[in-house]
Coordinates of N, CA and C in Angstrom, one line a residue:
X126 N -71.7 7.7 -33.5 CA -71.9 6.7 -32.4 C -71.9 5.5 -32.1
X127 N -71.5 5.9 -30.7 CA -70.6 4.6 -30.6 C -71.2 3.0 -30.3
X128 N -70.1 2.0 -30.0 CA -70.3 0.4 -30.8 C -70.9 0.2 -29.3
X129 N -72.3 -1.2 -30.0 CA -72.9 -1.7 -29.3 C -72.1 -2.4 -28.1
X130 N -72.7 -2.2 -26.8 CA -71.7 -3.4 -25.8 C -71.7 -4.6 -25.7
X131 N -70.6 -5.0 -25.8 CA -70.7 -6.3 -25.6 C -71.3 -7.1 -24.5
X132 N -72.0 -8.6 -24.9 CA -72.9 -9.0 -24.0 C -71.8 -10.3 -24.1
X133 N -71.5 -10.9 -22.5 CA -71.2 -11.9 -22.2 C -71.7 -12.9 -21.7
X134 N -71.8 -14.5 -22.0 CA -72.5 -15.2 -22.2 C -72.1 -15.1 -20.3
X135 N -72.9 -15.8 -19.6 CA -72.2 -16.3 -18.2 C -72.3 -17.9 -18.2
X136 N -71.0 -18.5 -17.8 CA -71.1 -19.9 -17.9 C -72.0 -20.8 -17.1
X137 N -72.6 -21.6 -17.7 CA -73.5 -22.6 -16.7 C -73.1 -23.9 -16.8
X138 N -73.0 -23.7 -15.0 CA -72.5 -25.4 -14.7 C -73.9 -26.8 -15.1
X139 N -72.9 -27.5 -15.1 CA -74.1 -28.6 -15.6 C -75.0 -28.7 -15.0
X140 N -75.3 -28.6 -13.5 CA -76.9 -28.8 -13.0 C -77.7 -27.8 -13.2
X141 N -77.7 -26.2 -14.0 CA -78.3 -25.3 -14.9 C -78.6 -25.8 -16.2
X142 N -78.1 -27.0 -16.7 CA -78.2 -27.0 -17.9 C -79.9 -27.8 -18.1
X143 N -80.8 -27.8 -19.5 CA -81.9 -29.0 -19.5 C -81.5 -29.7 -18.7
X144 N -82.9 -31.0 -18.2 CA -82.7 -32.1 -17.7 C -82.1 -32.8 -18.8
X145 N -81.4 -34.3 -19.6 CA -81.8 -34.6 -20.7 C -80.9 -36.4 -20.3
X146 N -81.7 -37.0 -21.2 CA -80.9 -38.9 -21.1 C -79.8 -38.9 -21.1
X147 N -79.3 -38.4 -22.2 CA -78.3 -38.7 -22.2 C -76.8 -37.6 -21.7
X148 N -77.6 -36.2 -21.2 CA -76.7 -35.5 -20.1 C -75.8 -36.0 -18.9
X149 N -77.6 -37.2 -18.3 CA -76.5 -37.9 -17.2 C -75.8 -38.9 -17.8
X150 N -76.3 -40.1 -18.9 CA -75.0 -40.5 -18.9 C -74.2 -40.1 -19.2
X151 N -73.3 -39.3 -19.9 CA -72.5 -38.2 -20.2 C -71.8 -38.2 -19.3
X152 N -72.5 -37.0 -18.3 CA -72.0 -36.8 -16.5 C -71.5 -37.8 -15.7
X153 N -72.6 -39.3 -15.8 CA -72.2 -40.3 -15.1 C -70.9 -41.3 -14.9
X154 N -69.9 -40.9 -15.7 CA -68.5 -41.2 -15.8 C -67.6 -40.5 -14.9
X155 N -68.5 -39.7 -14.4 CA -67.2 -38.8 -13.5 C -67.6 -37.4 -12.6
X156 N -68.9 -37.3 -12.8 CA -69.2 -36.5 -12.0 C -71.0 -36.8 -11.4
X157 N -71.2 -37.5 -10.5 CA -72.1 -38.5 -10.5 C -73.1 -37.5 -9.8
X158 N -73.0 -36.1 -9.1 CA -73.7 -35.3 -8.5 C -74.7 -34.8 -8.8
X159 N -73.9 -33.9 -10.0 CA -74.6 -33.5 -11.4 C -75.3 -35.0 -12.6
X160 N -75.1 -35.5 -12.4 CA -75.9 -36.6 -13.5 C -77.5 -37.0 -12.5
X161 N -76.9 -36.5 -11.0 CA -77.6 -36.8 -10.5 C -79.0 -36.1 -9.8
X162 N -78.0 -34.8 -10.4 CA -79.6 -33.5 -10.4 C -79.7 -33.7 -11.8
X163 N -79.9 -34.2 -12.7 CA -80.0 -34.0 -14.1 C -81.5 -35.3 -13.7
X164 N -80.2 -36.4 -13.3 CA -81.3 -37.5 -13.8 C -82.7 -36.7 -12.2
X165 N -82.7 -36.4 -11.7 CA -83.9 -36.6 -11.0 C -85.2 -35.0 -11.8
X166 N -84.2 -34.1 -12.4 CA -84.9 -33.4 -13.8 C -85.8 -34.2 -14.9
X167 N -85.5 -35.5 -15.1 CA -85.5 -35.9 -16.3 C -87.0 -37.0 -15.5
X168 N -86.2 -37.4 -14.9 CA -87.7 -38.1 -13.9 C -88.9 -37.1 -13.2
X169 N -88.2 -35.8 -13.2 CA -89.4 -34.9 -13.1 C -90.4 -34.8 -14.1
X170 N -89.9 -34.5 -14.6 CA -90.2 -33.8 -16.7 C -91.0 -35.2 -16.3
X171 N -90.7 -36.1 -16.9 CA -91.5 -37.3 -17.0 C -92.7 -38.0 -16.6
X172 N -92.6 -37.3 -15.4 CA -93.2 -36.9 -14.6 C -95.2 -36.3 -14.9
X173 N -94.5 -35.7 -14.8 CA -95.0 -33.7 -15.2 C -96.0 -34.2 -17.0
X174 N -95.2 -35.0 -17.2 CA -95.8 -35.4 -19.0 C -96.8 -36.5 -18.6
X175 N -97.1 -37.6 -17.8 CA -97.7 -38.4 -17.6 C -96.4 -39.4 -18.3
X176 N -95.7 -39.9 -18.0 CA -94.6 -40.1 -18.9 C -94.2 -40.6 -20.4
X177 N -95.0 -39.6 -20.9 CA -94.6 -39.3 -22.3 C -93.9 -38.4 -22.6
X178 N -92.6 -38.2 -22.8 CA -91.9 -37.5 -22.9 C -91.8 -36.5 -24.9
X179 N -91.9 -35.4 -24.4 CA -92.1 -35.0 -25.8 C -90.3 -34.8 -26.4
X180 N -90.2 -35.0 -27.3 CA -89.1 -34.3 -27.9 C -88.2 -33.3 -27.6
X181 N -89.0 -32.5 -27.2 CA -88.4 -31.2 -26.5 C -88.9 -30.5 -25.6
X182 N -88.3 -29.9 -24.4 CA -89.7 -28.7 -23.7 C -88.8 -28.4 -22.9
X183 N -89.1 -27.6 -22.2 CA -88.4 -26.5 -21.3 C -89.6 -25.3 -20.8
X184 N -89.3 -24.8 -19.6 CA -89.9 -24.0 -18.4 C -88.7 -23.6 -17.7
X185 N -89.5 -22.5 -16.6 CA -88.7 -21.2 -16.0 C -88.2 -22.2 -15.1
X186 N -87.0 -21.5 -14.1 CA -86.5 -22.1 -13.3 C -87.7 -22.8 -12.7
X187 N -87.2 -24.2 -11.6 CA -88.2 -24.9 -11.3 C -88.8 -24.3 -9.9
X188 N -89.9 -24.0 -9.1 CA -90.4 -23.4 -8.2 C -91.8 -24.7 -7.6
X189 N -92.2 -24.3 -6.7 CA -93.5 -25.0 -6.5 C -94.3 -24.3 -7.0
X190 N -94.9 -25.2 -7.8 CA -96.0 -24.4 -8.9 C -96.0 -24.3 -9.9
X191 N -94.5 -24.6 -10.3 CA -93.8 -24.1 -12.0 C -94.4 -25.6 -13.0
X192 N -94.4 -25.0 -14.2 CA -95.0 -25.9 -14.7 C -93.8 -26.2 -16.3
X193 N -93.3 -27.7 -16.6 CA -93.6 -27.4 -17.7 C -94.4 -27.2 -19.5
X194 N -94.0 -26.7 -20.2 CA -94.2 -27.1 -21.6 C -93.3 -27.7 -22.6
X195 N -94.3 -28.4 -23.7 CA -93.1 -28.7 -24.4 C -93.8 -27.7 -25.3
X196 N -92.9 -28.2 -26.5 CA -92.3 -27.2 -27.4 C -93.9 -27.2 -28.7
X197 N -94.5 -26.3 -29.5 CA -95.4 -26.6 -29.8 C -95.2 -27.4 -31.3
X198 N -94.3 -27.3 -31.8 CA -93.9 -28.7 -32.5 C -93.1 -29.3 -32.9
X199 N -93.8 -30.2 -31.1 CA -92.8 -31.5 -30.8 C -93.4 -32.9 -31.7
X200 N -93.0 -33.7 -31.0 CA -93.8 -34.9 -31.2 C -94.1 -35.2 -29.7
X201 N -95.1 -36.4 -29.3 CA -95.7 -36.4 -28.2 C -95.9 -37.7 -28.3
X202 N -95.5 -39.1 -27.7 CA -94.3 -39.3 -26.6 C -93.2 -39.2 -28.8
X203 N -92.5 -38.8 -28.1 CA -91.3 -39.2 -28.5 C -90.5 -40.3 -29.0
X204 N -90.0 -41.0 -30.1 CA -89.0 -41.7 -29.9 C -88.1 -42.1 -29.6
X205 N -87.4 -41.0 -29.5 CA -85.9 -40.8 -29.1 C -86.2 -40.9 -27.4
X206 N -87.5 -39.8 -26.5 CA -88.0 -39.5 -26.1 C -87.4 -40.7 -24.9
X207 N -88.3 -42.3 -25.5 CA -88.7 -43.4 -24.9 C -88.1 -44.2 -25.0
X208 N -86.3 -44.0 -25.4 CA -85.2 -44.6 -25.2 C -84.4 -44.1 -24.0
X209 N -85.5 -42.7 -23.6 CA -84.8 -42.5 -22.1 C -84.3 -43.0 -21.6
X210 N -85.8 -44.0 -21.5 CA -85.8 -44.8 -19.9 C -85.1 -45.5 -19.9
X211 N -84.4 -46.2 -21.1 CA -83.6 -47.6 -21.7 C -82.2 -46.8 -21.1
X212 N -81.6 -45.5 -21.1 CA -80.8 -45.5 -21.6 C -80.5 -44.9 -19.7
X213 N -81.6 -44.2 -19.6 CA -81.1 -43.7 -17.7 C -81.1 -45.1 -17.0
X214 N -82.3 -46.0 -17.7 CA -81.9 -47.3 -16.3 C -80.4 -47.9 -16.8
X215 N -80.0 -48.0 -17.7 CA -78.3 -47.9 -18.2 C -77.3 -47.6 -17.2
X216 N -78.0 -46.2 -17.3 CA -76.9 -45.0 -17.0 C -76.7 -45.7 -15.2
X217 N -77.5 -45.9 -14.7 CA -78.3 -45.8 -13.1 C -77.2 -47.3 -12.8
X218 N -77.7 -48.0 -13.7 CA -77.4 -49.4 -12.9 C -76.2 -49.4 -13.1
X219 N -75.4 -48.3 -14.1 CA -73.9 -48.3 -13.7 C -73.0 -49.4 -15.1
X220 N -73.9 -49.6 -15.9 CA -73.3 -50.3 -17.2 C -72.9 -49.1 -18.6
X221 N -71.2 -49.6 -18.4 CA -70.6 -49.1 -19.6 C -69.8 -49.8 -20.6
X222 N -70.2 -50.0 -21.2 CA -70.2 -50.7 -22.2 C -68.7 -49.9 -23.1
X223 N -67.8 -50.6 -23.5 CA -67.2 -50.6 -24.3 C -66.6 -51.6 -25.4
X224 N -67.7 -51.3 -26.4 CA -67.8 -51.5 -27.6 C -66.2 -52.4 -28.7
X225 N -66.1 -51.8 -28.7 CA -63.9 -51.4 -29.2 C -63.1 -52.4 -28.5
X226 N -63.1 -52.2 -26.8 CA -62.5 -53.2 -26.4 C -63.0 -54.6 -26.6
X227 N -64.4 -54.9 -26.1 CA -65.4 -55.7 -26.0 C -65.2 -56.4 -24.4
X228 N -65.1 -55.2 -23.5 CA -65.1 -55.2 -22.2 C -66.4 -54.5 -21.9
X229 N -67.4 -54.4 -20.6 CA -68.3 -54.0 -20.0 C -68.1 -53.6 -19.0
X230 N -68.5 -52.0 -17.5 CA -68.4 -52.7 -16.4 C -69.2 -52.1 -15.9
X231 N -69.6 -52.3 -14.6 CA -70.9 -52.3 -14.3 C -70.8 -51.9 -12.8
X232 N -70.9 -50.9 -12.8 CA -70.6 -49.6 -11.9 C -72.2 -48.8 -11.2
X233 N -72.8 -49.5 -10.5 CA -74.2 -48.4 -10.0 C -73.8 -46.8 -9.3
X234 N -74.4 -45.8 -9.9 CA -74.5 -44.4 -9.8 C -74.4 -44.7 -8.0
X235 N -74.3 -43.9 -6.9 CA -74.7 -43.1 -5.2 C -75.5 -43.1 -5.1
X236 N -76.9 -43.5 -4.7 CA -77.5 -42.4 -4.6 C -78.7 -42.8 -5.3
X237 N -78.8 -43.5 -6.4 CA -79.9 -43.4 -6.9 C -80.9 -44.6 -6.8
X238 N -82.1 -43.9 -7.0 CA -83.1 -44.8 -6.9 C -83.9 -45.7 -7.7
X239 N -82.8 -46.3 -7.6 CA -83.7 -47.7 -8.6 C -84.4 -49.3 -7.6
X240 N -83.9 -49.1 -6.4 CA -84.8 -50.2 -5.9 C -83.7 -51.3 -6.3
X241 N -84.4 -52.4 -6.6 CA -83.9 -53.8 -6.7 C -84.2 -54.5 -7.8
X242 N -83.2 -54.3 -8.9 CA -84.0 -54.9 -10.3 C -82.9 -56.0 -11.0
X243 N -83.6 -56.6 -11.9 CA -82.5 -57.2 -12.6 C -82.4 -57.0 -14.2
X244 N -81.3 -56.4 -15.0 CA -81.5 -56.5 -16.3 C -80.7 -57.6 -17.1
X245 N -82.4 -57.7 -17.7 CA -82.2 -59.4 -18.7 C -81.7 -59.1 -20.2
X246 N -81.7 -59.4 -20.9 CA -81.6 -59.2 -22.6 C -81.6 -58.6 -23.1
X247 N -80.0 -58.0 -22.7 CA -78.8 -56.9 -22.9 C -77.7 -57.9 -24.2
X248 N -77.2 -56.6 -24.8 CA -76.4 -57.5 -25.6 C -74.8 -56.8 -25.8
X249 N -74.3 -56.5 -25.2 CA -73.5 -55.6 -25.8 C -72.2 -56.4 -26.9
X250 N -71.8 -55.4 -27.5 CA -71.4 -56.0 -28.9 C -71.4 -56.8 -29.7
X251 N -73.0 -57.7 -29.5 CA -73.2 -58.6 -29.8 C -73.5 -59.6 -28.8
X252 N -72.4 -59.7 -27.8 CA -73.1 -60.8 -26.8 C -74.2 -60.6 -25.4
X253 N -74.3 -61.6 -24.7 CA -75.6 -61.5 -24.3 C -74.7 -61.4 -22.4
X254 N -75.9 -60.3 -22.1 CA -75.4 -59.4 -21.0 C -76.7 -59.6 -20.1
X255 N -76.2 -59.5 -18.5 CA -77.2 -60.0 -18.3 C -76.8 -59.0 -16.7
X256 N -77.5 -58.2 -15.7 CA -76.8 -58.4 -14.5 C -77.9 -57.7 -13.7
X257 N -77.6 -57.4 -12.5 CA -78.9 -57.5 -10.9 C -78.2 -56.4 -10.0
X258 N -78.9 -55.4 -10.2 CA -78.6 -54.7 -9.0 C -79.4 -54.8 -7.5
X259 N -78.4 -54.9 -6.2 CA -79.6 -54.7 -5.2 C -80.0 -53.6 -4.6
X260 N -80.8 -53.3 -3.3 CA -81.6 -52.2 -2.9 C -80.4 -51.0 -2.6
X261 N -79.3 -51.3 -1.9 CA -77.9 -50.7 -1.9 C -77.1 -50.7 -2.6
X262 N -77.5 -51.3 -4.1 CA -76.1 -50.3 -4.6 C -75.5 -51.6 -4.9
X263 N -75.6 -52.9 -4.6 CA -74.3 -53.6 -5.1 C -75.0 -54.1 -6.3
X264 N -74.2 -54.6 -7.0 CA -74.6 -55.1 -8.8 C -73.5 -56.4 -8.7
X265 N -73.9 -57.0 -9.5 CA -74.2 -58.6 -9.6 C -73.9 -58.9 -11.0
X266 N -73.0 -59.5 -12.1 CA -73.4 -60.0 -12.8 C -73.8 -61.1 -12.9
X267 N -74.8 -61.2 -14.0 CA -75.6 -62.4 -13.5 C -75.3 -63.4 -14.8
X268 N -75.1 -62.7 -16.6 CA -74.8 -63.4 -17.3 C -74.0 -62.8 -18.5
X269 N -72.6 -63.5 -18.8 CA -71.6 -62.7 -19.5 C -71.2 -63.6 -20.4
X270 N -71.5 -63.4 -21.7 CA -70.8 -63.7 -22.7 C -69.6 -63.8 -23.0
X271 N -68.5 -65.6 -23.0 CA -67.8 -65.8 -24.3 C -67.5 -64.7 -25.1
X272 N -66.1 -64.0 -24.6 CA -65.8 -63.3 -25.5 C -65.6 -61.3 -25.0
X273 N -67.0 -61.4 -23.8 CA -66.6 -60.4 -23.3 C -66.6 -60.2 -21.6
X274 N -65.4 -59.5 -21.8 CA -64.8 -59.6 -20.6 C -65.7 -58.4 -19.7
X275 N -65.3 -58.4 -18.4 CA -65.5 -57.6 -17.7 C -64.4 -56.1 -17.2
X276 N -65.0 -55.4 -17.2 CA -63.8 -53.6 -17.3 C -63.5 -53.5 -15.6
X277 N -62.6 -53.0 -14.7 CA -62.8 -52.4 -14.1 C -62.7 -50.7 -13.6

């Protein structure tokens, strides 16, 4: 009996992967176009689930009228999914902390649908940090604690 044929997996581009806030955050540091595609997917999923994301969801390729489905054993809303909104907001605003170095970089993503936003009460490496992002994507630090340096 001949051996069964070997099936090879087709590599997937990042934009083909299921959308997740963690994926958006990871791609934002060098793959803004792909991060934007994932961000749009996460926001569409949030809308489809009434802004109460389950911890696991999926569906077929997105087409007009297609629906997302949550996994039958998933929690909804899930605490980790609730944190996705905070991670997406800080990623879109471009807040990139480096705790070991005691620095924070502020570089908003291009073309992000953020509008004008103030992010206050943030803590980076135990230090206070606040920023404002304007409608056209310009960011300004409003509060930075002593000992916390702005990165380039």
